[in-house]
Amino acid sequence: MGLGTKIKQFLFVTLRIRKYQWLSDCKKVSGKPNYHHPCLLAGKGRIVFGQQVQMGVIYSPNYYSNYSFIEAREENSEIKIGDHVAINNNFSAVAFSKITISDFTVIGINCSIMDSDGHHLDPAKRSAEGSESVAVYIGKNVFLGDNVTILKGVTIGDNSVIGIGSVVTKSIPENVVAAGNPARVIRNL
């Protein structure tokens, strides 16, 4: 790869990152992650980044085409990302109440975390505002494989690994490997 190509790639990615920073409307953001991929920060709540948080991975899938989305939707919503967390490309987190991602966690490509269903299951209430929200907590040194979805009320214990493509609907203890849809413990670490 020639120097000219590297400069073009650098400028392209830098401009995309700046574009999404400009489009972000969340006013209560603290901390400054290292952006390697565009990220849109939205909502009325708080988004807190710890030290040395990495957003995006260079030359990983979705590097040129997508962006990450983090939204603390309501006034009292909070998304807290701990120290030394690495988040791969095309990540999304939407909090109506609270999402916590603890220190040294690694998150794969296309992962989603939601603390609410977003809409009611009852068809008569589906168009109405709001639904039940239950906080999500991800412990320290957790590894989420690619394409993992974590749903409301889930706690993932320290040092656990969640396998590729898993949908986590119930809490997972510490020091285990869990996988599947719905995710279940398949072995201890």
Coordinates of N, CA and C in Angstrom, one line a residue:
M1 N 0.8 -1.2 0.0 CA 0.0 0.0 0.0 C 0.9 1.2 0.0
G2 N 0.7 2.1 -1.0 CA 1.5 3.3 -1.1 C 1.2 4.4 -0.1
L3 N 2.0 5.3 0.0 CA 1.9 6.4 0.9 C 0.6 7.2 0.6
G4 N 0.4 7.5 -0.7 CA -0.8 8.2 -1.2 C -2.1 7.5 -0.7
T5 N -2.2 6.2 -0.8 CA -3.3 5.4 -0.4 C -3.5 5.5 1.1
K6 N -2.5 5.4 1.8 CA -2.6 5.5 3.3 C -3.1 6.9 3.7
I7 N -2.6 8.0 3.1 CA -3.1 9.3 3.4 C -4.6 9.5 3.1
K8 N -5.0 8.9 1.9 CA -6.4 9.0 1.5 C -7.3 8.3 2.6
Q9 N -6.9 7.1 3.0 CA -7.6 6.3 4.0 C -7.7 7.1 5.3
F10 N -6.6 7.6 5.7 CA -6.5 8.4 7.0 C -7.5 9.6 6.9
L11 N -7.5 10.3 5.8 CA -8.3 11.5 5.7 C -9.8 11.1 5.7
F12 N -10.1 10.0 4.9 CA -11.5 9.5 4.8 C -12.0 9.2 6.2
V13 N -11.3 8.4 6.9 CA -11.7 7.9 8.3 C -11.8 9.1 9.2
T14 N -10.8 10.0 9.2 CA -10.8 11.1 10.1 C -12.0 12.0 9.9
L15 N -12.3 12.3 8.6 CA -13.5 13.1 8.3 C -14.8 12.4 8.7
R16 N -14.9 11.1 8.6 CA -16.1 10.4 9.0 C -16.3 10.5 10.5
I17 N -15.2 10.3 11.3 CA -15.2 10.5 12.7 C -15.7 11.9 13.1
R18 N -15.1 12.9 12.5 CA -15.5 14.3 12.8 C -16.9 14.5 12.5
K19 N -17.4 14.0 11.4 CA -18.8 14.2 11.0 C -19.8 13.6 12.1
Y20 N -19.5 12.4 12.6 CA -20.4 11.9 13.6 C -20.2 12.6 14.9
Q21 N -19.1 13.1 15.2 CA -18.9 13.9 16.4 C -19.8 15.2 16.3
W22 N -19.8 15.8 15.1 CA -20.6 17.0 14.9 C -22.1 16.7 14.9
L23 N -22.5 15.5 14.5 CA -23.9 15.2 14.5 C -24.4 14.7 15.9
S24 N -23.5 14.3 16.7 CA -23.9 13.9 18.1 C -24.6 15.0 18.9
D25 N -25.7 14.6 19.5 CA -26.5 15.6 20.3 C -26.5 15.4 21.8
C26 N -25.8 14.4 22.3 CA -25.7 14.2 23.7 C -24.8 15.3 24.3
K27 N -25.4 16.0 25.3 CA -24.6 17.2 25.9 C -23.9 16.8 27.2
K28 N -24.2 15.6 27.7 CA -23.7 15.2 29.0 C -22.7 14.0 28.8
V29 N -21.6 14.3 28.1 CA -20.6 13.3 27.8 C -19.3 13.7 28.6
S30 N -18.8 12.7 29.3 CA -17.5 12.9 30.0 C -16.5 11.8 29.6
G31 N -15.2 12.2 29.7 CA -14.2 11.3 29.2 C -14.0 11.4 27.7
K32 N -12.9 11.0 27.2 CA -12.6 11.1 25.8 C -12.0 9.8 25.3
P33 N -12.8 9.0 24.6 CA -12.3 7.7 24.0 C -11.3 8.0 22.8
N34 N -10.6 7.0 22.5 CA -9.8 7.0 21.3 C -10.6 6.5 20.1
Y35 N -11.0 7.4 19.2 CA -11.8 7.0 18.1 C -11.0 6.5 16.9
H36 N -11.3 5.3 16.5 CA -10.8 4.7 15.3 C -11.9 4.4 14.3
H37 N -13.1 4.7 14.7 CA -14.3 4.4 13.9 C -15.4 5.5 14.4
P38 N -16.2 5.9 13.5 CA -17.2 6.9 13.8 C -18.2 6.4 14.9
C39 N -18.6 7.3 15.8 CA -19.5 7.0 16.9 C -20.5 8.2 17.1
L40 N -21.8 7.9 17.0 CA -22.8 8.9 17.3 C -23.2 8.8 18.7
L41 N -23.1 9.9 19.5 CA -23.5 9.9 20.9 C -24.8 10.7 20.9
A42 N -25.9 10.1 21.5 CA -27.2 10.7 21.4 C -27.9 10.6 22.8
G43 N -29.0 11.4 22.9 CA -29.9 11.3 24.0 C -29.7 12.4 25.0
K44 N -30.6 12.4 26.0 CA -30.7 13.5 27.0 C -29.9 13.1 28.3
G45 N -29.5 11.8 28.4 CA -28.8 11.4 29.6 C -27.3 11.6 29.6
R46 N -26.6 10.8 30.4 CA -25.2 10.9 30.6 C -24.5 9.7 29.9
I47 N -23.4 10.0 29.2 CA -22.5 9.0 28.7 C -21.1 9.3 29.3
V48 N -20.6 8.2 30.0 CA -19.3 8.4 30.7 C -18.3 7.4 30.2
F49 N -17.2 7.9 29.7 CA -16.1 7.1 29.2 C -14.9 7.1 30.2
G50 N -14.4 5.9 30.5 CA -13.3 5.8 31.4 C -12.0 6.2 30.6
Q51 N -10.9 5.9 31.2 CA -9.6 6.1 30.6 C -9.2 5.1 29.6
Q52 N -8.6 5.5 28.5 CA -8.1 4.6 27.4 C -9.2 3.7 26.9
V53 N -10.4 4.2 26.6 CA -11.4 3.5 25.9 C -11.1 3.6 24.4
Q54 N -11.2 2.5 23.7 CA -11.0 2.4 22.3 C -12.3 2.2 21.6
M55 N -12.7 3.1 20.7 CA -13.9 2.9 19.9 C -13.5 2.6 18.5
G56 N -13.7 1.4 18.1 CA -13.5 0.9 16.7 C -12.1 0.3 16.6
V57 N -12.0 -0.5 15.5 CA -10.7 -1.2 15.2 C -10.4 -1.0 13.7
I58 N -9.2 -0.5 13.5 CA -8.8 -0.2 12.1 C -8.7 -1.5 11.3
Y59 N -9.3 -1.4 10.1 CA -9.3 -2.4 9.1 C -10.0 -3.7 9.5
S60 N -10.9 -3.5 10.4 CA -11.8 -4.6 10.9 C -13.1 -4.5 10.0
P61 N -13.9 -5.6 9.9 CA -15.1 -5.4 9.2 C -15.9 -4.2 9.6
N62 N -16.6 -3.6 8.7 CA -17.4 -2.4 8.9 C -16.6 -1.1 9.2
Y63 N -15.3 -1.2 9.0 CA -14.4 0.0 9.3 C -14.8 1.2 8.4
Y64 N -15.0 0.9 7.1 CA -15.3 2.0 6.2 C -16.8 2.3 6.0
S65 N -17.7 1.4 6.4 CA -19.1 1.6 6.0 C -20.1 1.9 7.1
N66 N -19.8 1.6 8.4 CA -20.7 1.8 9.4 C -20.2 2.7 10.5
Y67 N -21.0 2.9 11.6 CA -20.7 3.7 12.7 C -21.3 3.1 14.0
S68 N -20.8 3.4 15.1 CA -21.3 3.0 16.4 C -22.3 4.0 16.9
F69 N -23.3 3.5 17.7 CA -24.3 4.4 18.2 C -24.5 4.1 19.7
I70 N -24.4 5.2 20.5 CA -24.5 5.1 22.0 C -25.5 6.2 22.4
E71 N -26.7 5.7 23.0 CA -27.7 6.6 23.3 C -28.2 6.4 24.8
A72 N -28.1 7.5 25.6 CA -28.6 7.5 26.9 C -30.0 8.3 26.7
R73 N -31.0 7.6 26.5 CA -32.2 8.2 25.9 C -33.0 9.2 26.8
E74 N -33.2 8.9 28.0 CA -33.9 9.7 28.9 C -33.0 10.6 29.8
E75 N -33.6 11.6 30.4 CA -32.9 12.6 31.2 C -32.0 11.9 32.3
N76 N -32.6 10.8 32.9 CA -31.9 10.1 34.0 C -31.1 8.9 33.5
S77 N -31.1 8.7 32.2 CA -30.3 7.5 31.7 C -28.8 7.7 31.8
E78 N -28.1 6.6 31.9 CA -26.7 6.7 32.0 C -26.0 5.4 31.3
I79 N -25.0 5.7 30.5 CA -24.2 4.6 30.0 C -22.8 4.9 30.5
K80 N -22.2 3.9 31.2 CA -20.9 4.1 31.8 C -20.0 3.0 31.2
I81 N -18.9 3.5 30.6 CA -17.9 2.6 30.0 C -16.6 2.7 30.8
G82 N -16.1 1.7 31.4 CA -15.0 1.7 32.3 C -13.7 1.9 31.6
D83 N -12.6 1.8 32.3 CA -11.2 2.0 31.8 C -10.8 0.8 31.0
H84 N -10.0 1.2 30.0 CA -9.3 0.1 29.1 C -10.3 -0.8 28.4
V85 N -11.4 -0.3 28.0 CA -12.4 -1.0 27.3 C -12.2 -0.9 25.8
A86 N -12.2 -2.0 25.1 CA -12.1 -2.0 23.6 C -13.4 -2.4 23.0
I87 N -13.9 -1.5 22.1 CA -15.2 -1.8 21.5 C -14.9 -1.8 20.0
N88 N -15.3 -2.9 19.3 CA -15.1 -3.0 17.9 C -16.2 -2.2 17.1
N89 N -16.1 -2.3 15.8 CA -17.0 -1.5 14.9 C -18.4 -1.9 15.0
N90 N -19.3 -0.9 14.7 CA -20.7 -1.1 14.5 C -21.4 -1.6 15.8
F91 N -21.0 -1.0 16.9 CA -21.5 -1.3 18.3 C -22.7 -0.4 18.5
S92 N -23.7 -0.9 19.3 CA -24.8 0.0 19.7 C -25.2 -0.3 21.1
A93 N -25.5 0.8 21.9 CA -26.0 0.7 23.2 C -27.1 1.7 23.4
V94 N -28.3 1.3 23.9 CA -29.4 2.2 24.1 C -29.9 2.0 25.5
A95 N -29.8 3.0 26.4 CA -30.2 3.0 27.8 C -31.4 3.9 28.0
F96 N -32.4 3.3 28.6 CA -33.5 4.1 29.1 C -33.3 4.3 30.6
S97 N -32.5 3.4 31.2 CA -32.1 3.6 32.6 C -30.6 3.5 32.7
K98 N -30.0 2.4 32.8 CA -28.5 2.3 33.0 C -27.9 1.1 32.3
I99 N -26.8 1.4 31.6 CA -25.9 0.3 31.1 C -24.5 0.6 31.7
T100 N -23.9 -0.4 32.3 CA -22.5 -0.3 32.8 C -21.6 -1.4 32.1
I101 N -20.5 -0.9 31.5 CA -19.5 -1.8 30.9 C -18.3 -1.6 31.8
S102 N -17.8 -2.6 32.5 CA -16.7 -2.5 33.4 C -15.4 -2.5 32.8
D103 N -14.3 -2.2 33.5 CA -13.0 -2.1 33.1 C -12.5 -3.4 32.3
F104 N -11.6 -3.2 31.3 CA -10.9 -4.2 30.6 C -11.8 -5.2 29.8
T105 N -13.0 -4.7 29.5 CA -14.0 -5.5 28.7 C -13.6 -5.3 27.2
V106 N -13.8 -6.4 26.4 CA -13.5 -6.4 25.0 C -14.8 -6.8 24.3
I107 N -15.2 -5.9 23.4 CA -16.5 -6.1 22.7 C -16.3 -6.3 21.2
G108 N -16.8 -7.4 20.6 CA -16.6 -7.7 19.2 C -17.5 -6.8 18.3
I109 N -17.4 -7.1 17.0 CA -18.1 -6.4 15.9 C -19.6 -6.7 16.0
N110 N -20.4 -5.6 15.7 CA -21.9 -5.7 15.6 C -22.6 -6.1 16.9
C111 N -22.0 -5.7 18.1 CA -22.7 -6.1 19.3 C -23.7 -5.0 19.7
S112 N -24.8 -5.4 20.4 CA -25.8 -4.5 20.8 C -26.2 -4.8 22.3
I113 N -26.4 -3.7 23.0 CA -26.8 -3.8 24.4 C -28.0 -2.9 24.6
M114 N -29.1 -3.4 25.1 CA -30.3 -2.6 25.4 C -30.9 -2.9 26.7
D115 N -31.3 -1.9 27.5 CA -31.9 -2.1 28.8 C -33.4 -2.1 28.8
S116 N -34.0 -2.1 27.6 CA -35.4 -2.1 27.4 C -35.8 -2.8 26.2
D117 N -37.1 -3.3 26.1 CA -37.6 -3.9 24.9 C -37.9 -2.8 23.8
G118 N -37.9 -1.5 24.3 CA -38.2 -0.5 23.3 C -39.6 -0.2 23.1
H119 N -40.4 -1.2 23.0 CA -41.9 -1.1 22.7 C -42.5 -2.2 23.5
H120 N -43.8 -2.0 23.9 CA -44.6 -3.0 24.6 C -44.9 -4.2 23.7
L121 N -45.0 -5.4 24.3 CA -45.3 -6.6 23.6 C -46.8 -6.6 23.3
D122 N -47.6 -6.0 24.1 CA -49.1 -5.9 23.9 C -49.4 -5.1 22.7
P123 N -50.0 -5.6 21.7 CA -50.3 -4.8 20.5 C -51.0 -3.5 20.7
A124 N -51.9 -3.5 21.7 CA -52.7 -2.3 22.0 C -51.8 -1.2 22.6
K125 N -50.7 -1.5 23.2 CA -49.8 -0.6 23.8 C -48.5 -0.3 23.0
R126 N -48.4 -1.0 21.9 CA -47.1 -1.0 21.2 C -46.7 0.4 20.7
S127 N -47.7 1.2 20.3 CA -47.4 2.5 19.8 C -47.2 3.5 20.9
A128 N -47.5 3.2 22.1 CA -47.4 4.1 23.2 C -45.9 4.3 23.6
E129 N -45.6 5.4 24.2 CA -44.2 5.7 24.7 C -43.9 4.8 25.8
G130 N -42.6 4.4 25.8 CA -42.0 3.8 27.0 C -42.4 2.3 27.1
S131 N -41.5 1.6 27.8 CA -41.7 0.2 28.1 C -40.8 -0.1 29.3
E132 N -40.9 -1.2 29.9 CA -40.1 -1.5 31.1 C -38.6 -1.5 30.8
S133 N -37.9 -0.9 31.7 CA -36.4 -0.8 31.5 C -35.7 -1.4 32.8
V134 N -34.8 -2.3 32.6 CA -34.0 -2.8 33.7 C -32.5 -2.8 33.4
A135 N -31.8 -2.2 34.3 CA -30.3 -2.0 34.1 C -29.6 -3.2 33.6
V136 N -28.5 -3.0 32.8 CA -27.6 -4.0 32.3 C -26.2 -3.7 33.0
Y137 N -25.6 -4.8 33.4 CA -24.3 -4.7 34.0 C -23.3 -5.7 33.4
I138 N -22.2 -5.3 32.9 CA -21.2 -6.2 32.3 C -20.0 -6.0 33.2
G139 N -19.5 -7.1 33.8 CA -18.4 -7.1 34.8 C -17.1 -6.8 34.1
K140 N -16.0 -6.9 35.0 CA -14.7 -6.6 34.5 C -14.1 -7.8 33.7
N141 N -13.3 -7.4 32.7 CA -12.6 -8.4 31.9 C -13.5 -9.4 31.2
V142 N -14.6 -8.9 30.7 CA -15.6 -9.8 30.0 C -15.2 -9.7 28.5
F143 N -15.4 -10.7 27.8 CA -15.2 -10.7 26.3 C -16.5 -11.1 25.6
L144 N -17.0 -10.2 24.8 CA -18.2 -10.4 24.0 C -17.8 -10.7 22.6
G145 N -18.1 -11.9 22.1 CA -17.7 -12.2 20.7 C -18.5 -11.3 19.7
D146 N -18.3 -11.5 18.4 CA -19.0 -10.7 17.4 C -20.5 -11.1 17.4
N147 N -21.3 -10.1 17.1 CA -22.7 -10.2 16.9 C -23.5 -10.7 18.1
V148 N -23.0 -10.3 19.3 CA -23.7 -10.6 20.5 C -24.8 -9.5 20.8
T149 N -25.9 -10.0 21.3 CA -27.0 -9.1 21.7 C -27.3 -9.3 23.2
I150 N -27.3 -8.2 24.0 CA -27.5 -8.3 25.4 C -28.8 -7.5 25.7
L151 N -29.8 -8.2 26.4 CA -31.1 -7.6 26.6 C -31.2 -7.2 28.0
K152 N -32.3 -6.5 28.3 CA -32.6 -5.8 29.6 C -32.4 -6.8 30.8
G153 N -31.9 -6.2 31.9 CA -31.8 -6.9 33.2 C -30.7 -7.9 33.3
V154 N -29.8 -8.0 32.3 CA -28.8 -8.9 32.3 C -27.6 -8.4 33.1
T155 N -27.0 -9.3 33.9 CA -25.7 -9.1 34.5 C -24.7 -10.2 34.0
I156 N -23.6 -9.8 33.5 CA -22.5 -10.7 33.1 C -21.4 -10.6 34.1
G157 N -21.1 -11.7 34.7 CA -20.0 -11.7 35.8 C -18.6 -11.5 35.2
D158 N -17.7 -11.1 36.1 CA -16.3 -10.9 35.8 C -15.7 -12.0 35.0
N159 N -14.8 -11.7 34.1 CA -14.0 -12.7 33.3 C -14.8 -13.7 32.4
S160 N -16.1 -13.5 32.2 CA -16.8 -14.4 31.4 C -16.7 -14.1 29.9
V161 N -16.9 -15.1 29.1 CA -16.9 -15.0 27.6 C -18.2 -15.3 27.1
I162 N -18.7 -14.5 26.2 CA -20.0 -14.7 25.5 C -19.7 -15.0 24.0
G163 N -20.1 -16.2 23.6 CA -19.7 -16.7 22.2 C -20.4 -15.9 21.1
I164 N -19.8 -16.0 19.9 CA -20.3 -15.3 18.7 C -21.8 -15.6 18.5
G165 N -22.5 -14.5 18.2 CA -23.9 -14.6 17.8 C -24.9 -14.9 18.9
S166 N -24.4 -14.9 20.1 CA -25.3 -15.2 21.3 C -26.3 -14.1 21.5
V167 N -27.5 -14.5 22.1 CA -28.5 -13.5 22.5 C -28.6 -13.8 24.0
V168 N -28.2 -12.8 24.8 CA -28.1 -13.0 26.3 C -29.4 -12.4 26.9
T169 N -30.3 -13.3 27.4 CA -31.6 -12.9 27.9 C -31.6 -13.0 29.5
K170 N -30.7 -13.8 30.0 CA -30.6 -14.0 31.5 C -29.2 -13.7 31.9
S171 N -29.0 -13.5 33.2 CA -27.7 -13.2 33.8 C -26.8 -14.4 33.7
I172 N -25.5 -14.1 33.5 CA -24.4 -15.1 33.3 C -23.5 -14.9 34.5
P173 N -23.1 -16.0 35.2 CA -22.2 -15.9 36.3 C -20.7 -15.5 35.9
E174 N -19.9 -15.3 36.8 CA -18.5 -15.0 36.5 C -17.7 -16.2 36.1
N175 N -16.6 -16.0 35.4 CA -15.7 -17.1 35.0 C -16.3 -18.3 34.3
V176 N -17.2 -18.0 33.3 CA -17.8 -19.0 32.5 C -17.7 -18.6 31.0
V177 N -17.9 -19.6 30.1 CA -18.2 -19.4 28.7 C -19.7 -19.7 28.5
A178 N -20.4 -18.7 27.9 CA -21.8 -18.9 27.6 C -22.0 -18.6 26.1
A179 N -22.9 -19.3 25.5 CA -23.2 -19.1 24.1 C -24.6 -19.6 23.7
G180 N -25.1 -19.2 22.6 CA -26.4 -19.7 22.1 C -27.5 -18.6 22.1
N181 N -28.7 -19.1 21.6 CA -29.8 -18.2 21.6 C -31.0 -19.0 22.1
P182 N -31.4 -18.8 23.4 CA -30.7 -17.9 24.3 C -29.4 -18.4 24.9
A183 N -28.5 -17.5 25.3 CA -27.2 -17.9 25.8 C -27.4 -18.7 27.1
R184 N -26.5 -19.8 27.2 CA -26.5 -20.6 28.4 C -25.0 -20.9 28.6
V185 N -24.7 -21.3 29.9 CA -23.4 -21.6 30.2 C -23.0 -22.9 29.6
I186 N -21.8 -23.0 28.9 CA -21.4 -24.2 28.3 C -20.1 -24.8 29.0
R187 N -19.4 -23.9 29.7 CA -18.3 -24.5 30.5 C -17.8 -23.4 31.5
N188 N -17.0 -23.9 32.4 CA -16.4 -23.0 33.4 C -15.0 -22.6 32.9
L189 N -14.5 -21.5 33.3 CA -13.1 -21.1 33.0 C -12.2 -21.4 34.1

